């Protein structure tokens, strides 16, 4: 076993024993410029319980942190709150090594763990609302299906008033600090929004239901311990986390307008800048992302609190420009809501790219303000004026929406 890794005490019975991934920059397509953590926790009471594990390559770090608290062979139970491999990659090897008496997961967690790892070890299913005394502490399990996988659940430790929230309330942030109150607010705000937009956004309806359920249950939570990023241990941080999730989930439109686009020979870039001038003239706030400079991760994060989107593409080989197709596919999957918008771009002889963008925006239920603006080759003065007018039209419609107009 490697040495040199220490656990961090979180509450009376709970220790953080996870791993810090300082080097990850791509989390299945989500750009993670500040790295990440895979948080696992150890409950040490009459028995020892491990809550989640880590990504497979970090198993030695996990075991070393556990060993800094207790002999890993004393782990009697393992709880798997979420079966995605950043939290279960090390699970089969940990089970082989410590031979726990029981491994707990949700009904769908059992199915996922079985199909991912084909393990011999029996998994004990816990159901939504189940409570049990385990190893000297009282645990309650809450299924949180589609937050953000069908198997997801949260585990509440009544003795410590601590909620293991798996991916919920998490963020990708590698830091030597384990607690939210030790991390600058501006960094947390940025990474929290990015995480929500890139992971949680499509499941916003479930977020609102979960927040209602927490409020109605009277559950007393002093600590939220997520599977990524800092642990929240102050009333202020917990309240703020809930309020931010509510705000993100509602996706109320603002006067921000995101233009994302790419360009082959500069025409679509010129058009994007002219559209932006039209938006500015009408008093709304354009934000431009040229896709060979901006990552899809930034685009969806910007869109989460925008009110309008304009997408620009050249036509290349009868289709969208590759970077536009990439980002639009990603954005469509994350289901941003409450947007008005339009498509624009340039072409040489066929011009399908802009039409395909427009179709995708329609599929995304973006309210299309006007027909796509498709300019052949290089925009002249009249075409540039059409771009300005497109920006103005989108701005006018957005202002109507913001003022409550139908
Ligand atoms: Fe952090 Fe859904 O895994």
XYZ file of C-alpha atoms and ligand atoms in Angstrom:
409
model
C 0.000 0.000 0.000
C 1.252 3.516 -0.767
C 1.902 5.827 2.193
C 1.608 9.536 2.783
C -2.130 10.064 2.327
C -4.228 11.176 5.296
C -7.959 11.114 5.948
C -9.752 14.318 6.976
C -12.269 14.278 9.805
C -15.644 15.653 8.687
C -17.945 15.006 11.663
C -18.168 12.862 14.784
C -18.295 9.581 12.847
C -17.295 10.522 9.309
C -13.913 10.910 7.581
C -13.140 11.971 4.038
C -10.978 9.270 2.435
C -11.240 10.200 -1.250
C -8.717 11.062 -3.936
C -7.637 14.313 -5.561
C -7.267 14.211 -9.340
C -5.154 17.275 -10.017
C -4.511 16.323 -13.641
C -7.906 15.583 -15.176
C -8.899 18.059 -17.865
C -11.592 16.067 -19.669
C -14.423 14.377 -17.797
C -16.327 12.541 -20.528
C -16.323 15.627 -22.710
C -16.673 18.200 -19.918
C -13.531 20.316 -19.693
C -12.317 20.302 -16.086
C -9.579 22.919 -15.991
C -9.356 22.839 -12.195
C -9.211 19.033 -11.927
C -11.531 17.097 -9.660
C -11.858 15.015 -6.526
C -13.511 11.641 -6.081
C -14.852 11.853 -2.565
C -15.279 8.661 -0.571
C -16.165 8.611 3.094
C -15.598 6.346 6.036
C -18.123 6.052 8.857
C -16.323 4.879 11.954
C -18.680 3.840 14.760
C -19.259 0.382 16.243
C -18.410 -0.915 12.777
C -16.665 0.665 9.826
C -18.657 1.607 6.722
C -17.205 2.859 3.446
C -19.450 5.185 1.444
C -18.532 5.098 -2.254
C -15.057 4.504 -3.631
C -12.968 6.293 -6.268
C -11.945 6.030 -9.903
C -9.960 2.834 -10.435
C -6.456 4.362 -10.772
C -6.871 6.095 -7.392
C -7.599 2.960 -5.374
C -4.221 3.035 -3.592
C -4.790 6.627 -2.478
C -8.218 5.647 -1.111
C -6.825 2.661 0.782
C -3.960 4.719 2.225
C -6.349 7.383 3.515
C -8.554 4.679 5.048
C -5.476 3.120 6.681
C -4.643 6.479 8.281
C -7.866 6.082 10.324
C -8.307 2.341 10.784
C -7.302 -1.027 9.440
C -9.106 -1.336 6.056
C -9.849 -4.960 6.914
C -12.298 -3.619 9.513
C -14.625 -2.306 6.775
C -17.770 -4.321 7.348
C -20.137 -2.578 4.971
C -19.848 -0.611 1.740
C -22.585 1.705 0.478
C -22.583 2.539 -3.223
C -24.700 5.652 -3.691
C -23.968 5.937 -7.415
C -22.548 3.388 -9.804
C -20.761 5.651 -12.313
C -17.155 4.540 -12.575
C -15.619 7.644 -11.026
C -17.130 6.331 -7.771
C -17.068 2.592 -8.369
C -14.034 1.977 -10.553
C -12.120 0.863 -7.455
C -15.078 -0.995 -5.922
C -14.376 -4.531 -7.203
C -10.746 -4.366 -6.034
C -11.760 -2.908 -2.653
C -14.331 -5.678 -2.189
C -11.705 -8.302 -3.054
C -9.294 -6.767 -0.580
C -11.485 -6.078 2.452
C -14.221 -8.676 1.927
C -17.083 -6.680 3.420
C -20.028 -8.475 4.942
C -22.482 -6.476 2.838
C -22.478 -4.033 -0.055
C -25.569 -1.836 -0.344
C -26.952 -0.125 -3.444
C -30.302 0.968 -4.858
C -32.347 -1.421 -7.013
C -30.979 0.119 -10.204
C -27.536 0.402 -8.588
C -27.538 -3.383 -8.276
C -28.322 -3.694 -11.962
C -25.648 -1.184 -12.984
C -22.951 -2.675 -10.753
C -23.771 -6.134 -12.069
C -23.596 -5.097 -15.708
C -20.474 -2.986 -15.246
C -18.350 -5.304 -13.110
C -19.853 -8.809 -13.362
C -18.826 -9.388 -9.738
C -19.565 -12.465 -7.678
C -20.164 -10.444 -4.511
C -23.813 -10.157 -3.539
C -25.291 -6.650 -3.475
C -27.989 -5.859 -0.904
C -30.714 -3.589 -2.257
C -32.008 -0.683 -0.198
C -35.195 1.093 -1.207
C -36.275 4.696 -1.116
C -36.922 5.787 2.458
C -35.379 2.683 4.061
C -33.762 3.375 7.427
C -31.517 1.063 9.363
C -29.150 0.966 12.288
C -25.849 -0.081 10.809
C -22.616 -0.306 12.715
C -23.937 1.934 15.458
C -25.341 4.758 13.327
C -28.777 5.350 11.846
C -28.790 5.557 8.058
C -31.630 6.568 5.756
C -31.518 6.045 1.993
C -33.209 8.367 -0.478
C -33.477 7.351 -4.098
C -32.751 10.333 -6.343
C -33.422 8.718 -9.699
C -31.980 10.691 -12.619
C -29.924 12.864 -10.328
C -28.134 12.201 -12.365
C -28.308 8.489 -13.210
C -31.300 6.189 -12.752
C -29.480 4.388 -9.910
C -28.547 7.475 -7.883
C -29.354 7.667 -4.196
C -28.336 9.757 -1.211
C -27.564 8.492 2.287
C -28.366 10.425 5.441
C -26.527 9.832 8.724
C -28.958 10.986 11.415
C -26.377 10.879 14.220
C -24.177 13.459 12.427
C -27.002 15.211 10.531
C -24.902 14.588 7.447
C -26.153 13.940 3.917
C -23.979 12.041 1.437
C -25.323 13.650 -1.728
C -23.217 11.749 -4.313
C -22.959 13.908 -7.476
C -25.616 16.358 -6.247
C -24.142 19.630 -4.946
C -20.754 18.530 -6.267
C -18.244 20.300 -8.470
C -15.090 19.399 -10.340
C -12.426 21.172 -8.324
C -9.091 19.767 -7.199
C -7.996 21.551 -4.071
C -6.070 20.782 -0.904
C -9.039 22.207 1.017
C -11.849 19.834 1.904
C -14.497 22.302 3.089
C -16.423 24.880 1.102
C -15.788 27.635 3.637
C -12.046 27.270 2.914
C -12.408 27.825 -0.844
C -12.825 31.293 -2.428
C -16.497 31.988 -3.192
C -15.752 33.115 -6.759
C -14.086 29.763 -7.546
C -16.945 27.806 -6.008
C -19.564 29.848 -7.858
C -17.843 29.304 -11.190
C -17.310 25.562 -10.745
C -20.741 24.968 -9.189
C -22.498 26.578 -12.157
C -20.278 24.718 -14.617
C -20.989 21.387 -12.922
C -24.730 21.993 -12.824
C -24.844 23.055 -16.481
C -22.743 20.149 -17.732
C -24.077 17.345 -15.531
C -27.344 18.153 -13.769
C -29.184 20.547 -16.117
C -31.320 17.988 -18.019
C -32.694 16.742 -14.693
C -33.759 20.109 -13.334
C -37.346 18.991 -12.755
C -36.013 16.288 -10.416
C -33.855 18.870 -8.637
C -36.901 20.975 -7.859
C -38.755 17.892 -6.615
C -35.799 16.941 -4.408
C -35.573 20.431 -2.918
C -39.320 20.315 -2.160
C -38.919 16.881 -0.609
C -36.049 18.018 1.617
C -38.059 21.049 2.749
C -41.200 18.994 3.415
C -39.339 16.217 5.264
C -37.931 18.500 7.924
C -34.617 16.673 7.450
C -31.995 18.435 9.548
C -28.818 18.728 7.516
C -25.722 20.243 9.089
C -23.303 18.839 6.529
C -23.623 18.037 2.825
C -20.863 15.689 1.694
C -20.884 15.347 -2.110
C -18.844 12.940 -4.246
C -16.899 15.763 -5.942
C -15.453 18.999 -4.599
C -15.777 20.695 -1.226
C -17.947 19.572 1.697
C -20.490 22.103 3.006
C -20.531 22.374 6.802
C -22.003 25.808 7.557
C -25.691 26.699 7.574
C -24.935 29.562 5.217
C -23.184 27.345 2.670
C -25.964 24.743 2.772
C -28.690 27.359 2.319
C -26.739 28.964 -0.518
C -26.231 25.588 -2.234
C -29.983 24.897 -2.124
C -30.826 28.382 -3.388
C -28.349 28.137 -6.246
C -29.754 24.734 -7.304
C -33.256 26.176 -7.240
C -32.141 29.123 -9.360
C -30.271 26.934 -11.851
C -33.167 24.477 -12.102
C -35.750 27.160 -12.860
C -33.635 28.565 -15.707
C -35.410 31.867 -15.751
C -34.328 33.856 -18.822
C -32.102 36.926 -18.516
C -31.025 39.565 -21.005
C -27.861 37.611 -21.816
C -27.670 36.383 -25.426
C -25.172 33.646 -26.287
C -23.838 33.574 -29.848
C -21.821 30.481 -30.590
C -20.392 29.877 -34.021
C -17.369 28.984 -36.063
C -15.967 30.275 -39.293
C -14.003 28.971 -42.304
C -12.789 32.105 -44.092
C -14.122 34.792 -41.768
C -17.622 35.357 -43.161
C -19.563 33.753 -40.308
C -17.298 35.553 -37.862
C -18.160 38.894 -39.485
C -21.839 37.978 -39.356
C -21.636 37.017 -35.667
C -20.068 40.350 -34.818
C -22.728 42.250 -36.787
C -25.503 40.271 -35.046
C -23.852 41.185 -31.768
C -23.948 44.889 -32.727
C -27.685 44.628 -33.323
C -28.201 43.022 -29.915
C -26.144 45.698 -28.205
C -28.076 48.447 -30.004
C -31.262 47.068 -28.437
C -29.742 47.032 -24.965
C -29.290 43.289 -24.345
C -26.001 41.590 -23.507
C -24.328 39.481 -26.212
C -21.622 36.963 -25.318
C -19.728 35.501 -28.285
C -18.057 32.102 -28.365
C -16.073 31.178 -31.449
C -15.850 27.443 -31.123
C -12.229 26.920 -32.007
C -11.452 29.235 -29.073
C -14.239 28.288 -26.649
C -15.060 24.833 -25.345
C -18.570 23.326 -25.349
C -18.334 23.295 -21.533
C -18.264 27.101 -21.441
C -21.051 27.427 -23.985
C -23.604 25.382 -22.035
C -22.592 27.116 -18.806
C -23.261 30.495 -20.407
C -26.555 29.270 -21.849
C -27.890 28.091 -18.502
C -28.686 31.651 -17.436
C -29.214 33.234 -20.849
C -32.447 34.290 -22.507
C -31.493 33.805 -26.155
C -29.146 31.831 -28.364
C -27.875 32.469 -31.863
C -25.896 29.766 -33.629
C -23.719 30.458 -36.652
C -22.125 27.987 -39.032
C -20.513 27.838 -42.426
C -21.643 24.957 -44.631
C -18.901 22.366 -45.018
C -19.446 19.303 -47.194
C -23.232 19.784 -47.124
C -23.336 19.931 -43.342
C -22.628 22.052 -40.306
C -19.050 23.008 -39.553
C -17.660 20.187 -37.327
C -17.131 22.294 -34.192
C -20.684 23.662 -34.460
C -22.135 20.167 -34.892
C -20.150 19.009 -31.857
C -21.244 21.792 -29.528
C -24.821 21.840 -30.765
C -25.128 18.079 -30.173
C -23.729 18.493 -26.662
C -25.945 21.476 -25.860
C -29.055 19.754 -27.227
C -28.453 16.776 -24.938
C -28.295 19.017 -21.887
C -31.745 20.450 -22.666
C -31.438 24.160 -21.869
C -34.866 25.784 -21.637
C -36.664 29.102 -22.034
C -34.622 30.387 -24.963
C -35.497 32.408 -28.038
C -33.060 32.460 -30.941
C -32.119 31.968 -34.554
C -29.538 30.473 -36.908
C -27.191 32.249 -39.284
C -24.148 31.519 -41.404
C -22.465 31.527 -44.766
C -22.035 29.100 -47.648
C -20.492 28.701 -51.070
C -22.919 26.687 -53.166
C -25.296 24.476 -51.184
C -25.956 26.051 -47.778
C -27.361 23.140 -45.744
C -25.399 23.949 -42.586
C -27.617 26.796 -41.383
C -30.783 24.846 -42.162
C -29.504 21.936 -40.053
C -28.718 24.307 -37.181
C -32.207 25.761 -37.425
C -33.783 22.285 -37.338
C -31.765 21.424 -34.245
C -32.835 24.630 -32.500
C -36.447 23.729 -33.294
C -35.924 20.262 -31.796
C -34.542 21.994 -28.693
C -37.783 23.991 -28.480
C -35.955 27.270 -28.907
C -38.516 29.858 -30.010
C -37.271 30.773 -33.490
C -37.521 34.521 -33.944
C -36.962 34.594 -37.706
C -35.996 32.379 -40.638
C -32.299 31.416 -40.811
C -30.006 34.056 -42.290
C -27.814 32.319 -44.862
C -25.350 34.512 -46.805
C -23.455 33.347 -49.888
C -19.672 33.733 -49.526
C -18.713 37.107 -48.011
C -21.361 39.439 -46.535
C -21.615 42.820 -48.256
C -22.919 45.973 -46.569
C -26.547 44.945 -47.102
C -25.921 41.478 -45.674
C -24.149 42.975 -42.661
C -27.184 45.174 -42.106
C -29.364 42.047 -42.258
C -27.181 40.564 -39.511
C -27.639 43.665 -37.365
C -31.379 43.434 -37.969
C -31.339 39.767 -36.931
C -29.662 40.771 -33.677
C -32.234 43.491 -33.142
C -35.168 41.147 -33.832
C -33.909 38.600 -31.316
C -33.315 41.351 -28.755
C -36.796 42.804 -29.235
C -38.426 39.392 -28.807
C -36.281 38.655 -25.748
C -37.277 41.942 -24.145
C -40.938 41.067 -24.751
C -40.398 37.723 -23.037
C -38.608 39.360 -20.112
C -41.394 41.864 -19.683
C -43.936 39.028 -19.539
C -45.219 39.346 -23.104
C -46.433 36.207 -24.888
Fe -19.403 11.604 -10.356
Fe -22.105 10.529 -12.048
O -20.409 10.419 -11.373
